[in-house]
CSV table of C-alpha atoms in Angstrom, one decimal:
chain,number,residue,atom,x,y,z
A,4,UNK,CA,227.7,73.6,178.5
A,5,UNK,CA,230.4,76.5,178.7
A,6,UNK,CA,234.0,76.4,180.7
A,7,UNK,CA,233.9,78.6,183.6
A,8,UNK,CA,230.5,78.3,184.1
A,9,UNK,CA,228.8,77.2,187.1
A,10,UNK,CA,225.9,74.4,186.8
A,11,UNK,CA,223.4,72.9,189.0
A,12,UNK,CA,223.5,69.0,188.3
A,13,UNK,CA,221.0,66.7,189.7
A,14,UNK,CA,223.4,63.5,189.9
A,15,UNK,CA,223.5,60.0,191.2
A,16,UNK,CA,227.1,60.4,191.9
A,17,UNK,CA,226.4,62.0,195.2
A,18,UNK,CA,225.0,59.9,198.1
A,19,UNK,CA,222.1,60.1,198.1
A,20,UNK,CA,221.6,61.9,194.7
A,21,UNK,CA,221.2,65.4,194.7
A,22,UNK,CA,221.7,69.1,193.4
A,23,UNK,CA,225.3,69.5,192.9
A,24,UNK,CA,226.8,72.7,192.3
A,25,UNK,CA,230.0,72.2,189.5
A,26,UNK,CA,232.2,73.9,187.7
A,27,UNK,CA,232.7,73.3,184.0
A,28,UNK,CA,236.3,72.9,183.4
A,29,UNK,CA,235.8,71.5,179.7
A,30,UNK,CA,232.7,71.7,177.6
A,31,UNK,CA,234.1,69.2,174.9
A,32,UNK,CA,234.4,66.2,177.1
A,33,UNK,CA,231.7,67.6,179.4
A,34,UNK,CA,234.2,67.8,182.9
A,35,UNK,CA,233.8,69.5,186.0
A,36,UNK,CA,235.0,70.2,189.6
A,37,UNK,CA,232.8,69.8,192.2
A,38,UNK,CA,231.8,72.6,194.9
A,39,UNK,CA,231.1,71.1,198.5
A,40,UNK,CA,230.1,72.5,201.5
A,41,UNK,CA,233.3,71.0,203.0
A,42,UNK,CA,236.4,70.2,202.0
A,43,UNK,CA,237.4,66.5,200.9
A,44,UNK,CA,239.1,64.6,204.0
A,45,UNK,CA,242.2,64.2,202.0
A,46,UNK,CA,242.5,68.1,201.6
A,47,UNK,CA,244.3,68.2,198.3
A,48,UNK,CA,243.2,70.5,195.8
A,49,UNK,CA,240.7,72.1,197.7
A,50,UNK,CA,239.9,76.0,197.1
A,51,UNK,CA,238.1,78.0,199.7
A,52,UNK,CA,235.0,79.7,198.3
A,53,UNK,CA,233.0,82.5,199.9
A,54,UNK,CA,229.5,83.3,199.1
A,55,UNK,CA,230.8,86.5,197.5
A,56,UNK,CA,232.4,84.4,194.6
A,57,UNK,CA,229.4,83.5,192.7
A,58,UNK,CA,225.6,84.3,192.9
A,59,UNK,CA,224.9,80.7,192.9
A,60,UNK,CA,226.8,80.2,196.5
A,61,UNK,CA,224.6,80.9,199.5
A,62,UNK,CA,227.5,80.3,202.0
A,63,UNK,CA,231.0,79.8,202.0
A,64,UNK,CA,232.4,76.5,200.5
A,65,UNK,CA,235.0,74.7,198.6
A,66,UNK,CA,236.0,73.9,194.9
A,67,UNK,CA,237.3,70.4,194.8
A,68,UNK,CA,240.0,70.6,192.2
A,69,UNK,CA,241.3,67.3,193.3
A,70,UNK,CA,239.1,65.1,190.4
A,71,UNK,CA,237.0,65.9,187.7
A,72,UNK,CA,233.3,64.4,186.9
A,73,UNK,CA,231.4,63.9,184.2
A,74,UNK,CA,227.9,63.2,184.0
A,75,UNK,CA,225.4,61.2,182.3
A,76,UNK,CA,223.5,62.6,179.5
A,77,UNK,CA,220.2,62.7,181.0
A,78,UNK,CA,222.1,64.7,184.2
A,79,UNK,CA,223.5,67.4,181.6
A,80,UNK,CA,220.5,67.9,179.6
A,81,UNK,CA,218.9,68.6,183.1
A,82,UNK,CA,221.5,71.0,184.1
A,83,UNK,CA,220.8,74.3,185.4
A,84,UNK,CA,223.0,77.1,184.2
A,85,UNK,CA,224.2,79.6,187.0
A,86,UNK,CA,226.2,81.8,184.9
A,87,UNK,CA,230.1,82.3,184.4
A,88,UNK,CA,232.6,82.4,187.3
A,89,UNK,CA,234.5,85.9,187.7
A,90,UNK,CA,238.3,86.7,186.4
A,91,UNK,CA,239.2,86.9,189.9
A,92,UNK,CA,237.5,83.3,190.6
A,93,UNK,CA,239.0,81.7,187.2
A,94,UNK,CA,242.7,83.4,188.3
A,95,UNK,CA,242.4,82.2,191.8
A,96,UNK,CA,241.7,78.4,190.3
A,97,UNK,CA,244.6,78.5,188.0
A,98,UNK,CA,246.8,79.7,190.7
A,99,UNK,CA,246.2,76.7,192.9
A,100,UNK,CA,246.3,74.3,189.9
A,101,UNK,CA,249.8,76.0,188.9
A,102,UNK,CA,251.0,76.6,192.3
A,103,UNK,CA,250.0,73.3,194.3
A,104,UNK,CA,248.8,70.8,191.7
A,105,UNK,CA,246.7,68.2,193.3
A,106,UNK,CA,248.7,64.9,193.1
A,107,UNK,CA,245.1,63.4,192.9
A,108,UNK,CA,244.3,65.1,189.6
A,109,UNK,CA,245.8,63.6,186.2
A,110,UNK,CA,248.5,65.6,184.7
A,111,UNK,CA,246.1,65.6,181.4
A,112,UNK,CA,243.2,67.0,183.3
A,113,UNK,CA,245.5,69.5,185.2
A,114,UNK,CA,246.6,71.0,181.7
A,115,UNK,CA,243.3,70.9,180.6
A,116,UNK,CA,242.0,73.0,183.1
A,117,UNK,CA,244.7,75.4,183.0
A,118,UNK,CA,244.2,75.8,179.4
A,119,UNK,CA,240.7,76.3,179.5
A,120,UNK,CA,240.2,78.4,182.2
A,121,UNK,CA,242.9,81.0,181.9
A,122,UNK,CA,241.4,82.9,178.8
A,123,UNK,CA,238.7,83.8,181.3
A,124,UNK,CA,241.2,86.0,183.0
A,125,UNK,CA,243.4,87.0,180.5
């Protein structure tokens, strides 16, 4: 896993189990933000994405920065890499996290995401 890379992960965490697009925010601890078709109902930490933001996106969607997720080892082993996010998208993610920190995201994960994603555009 690489920070700032998009992965397709088939997970039982989704209901029903399905392939999920994710962005890795910490390779050491295998932590990810999910990409969802629709924003979460609470609308906290939802970054609007357009299909042009990354080649793996087939339509406009949302990066859920309100929580981090990790996956089981067998899910990670089967993950399909889809390449790195752009410097511009990395900058938008960090701007959201710094300017409107999601109150649902524990401070240690907020700092980790900012610290790990910032080098992608600096």
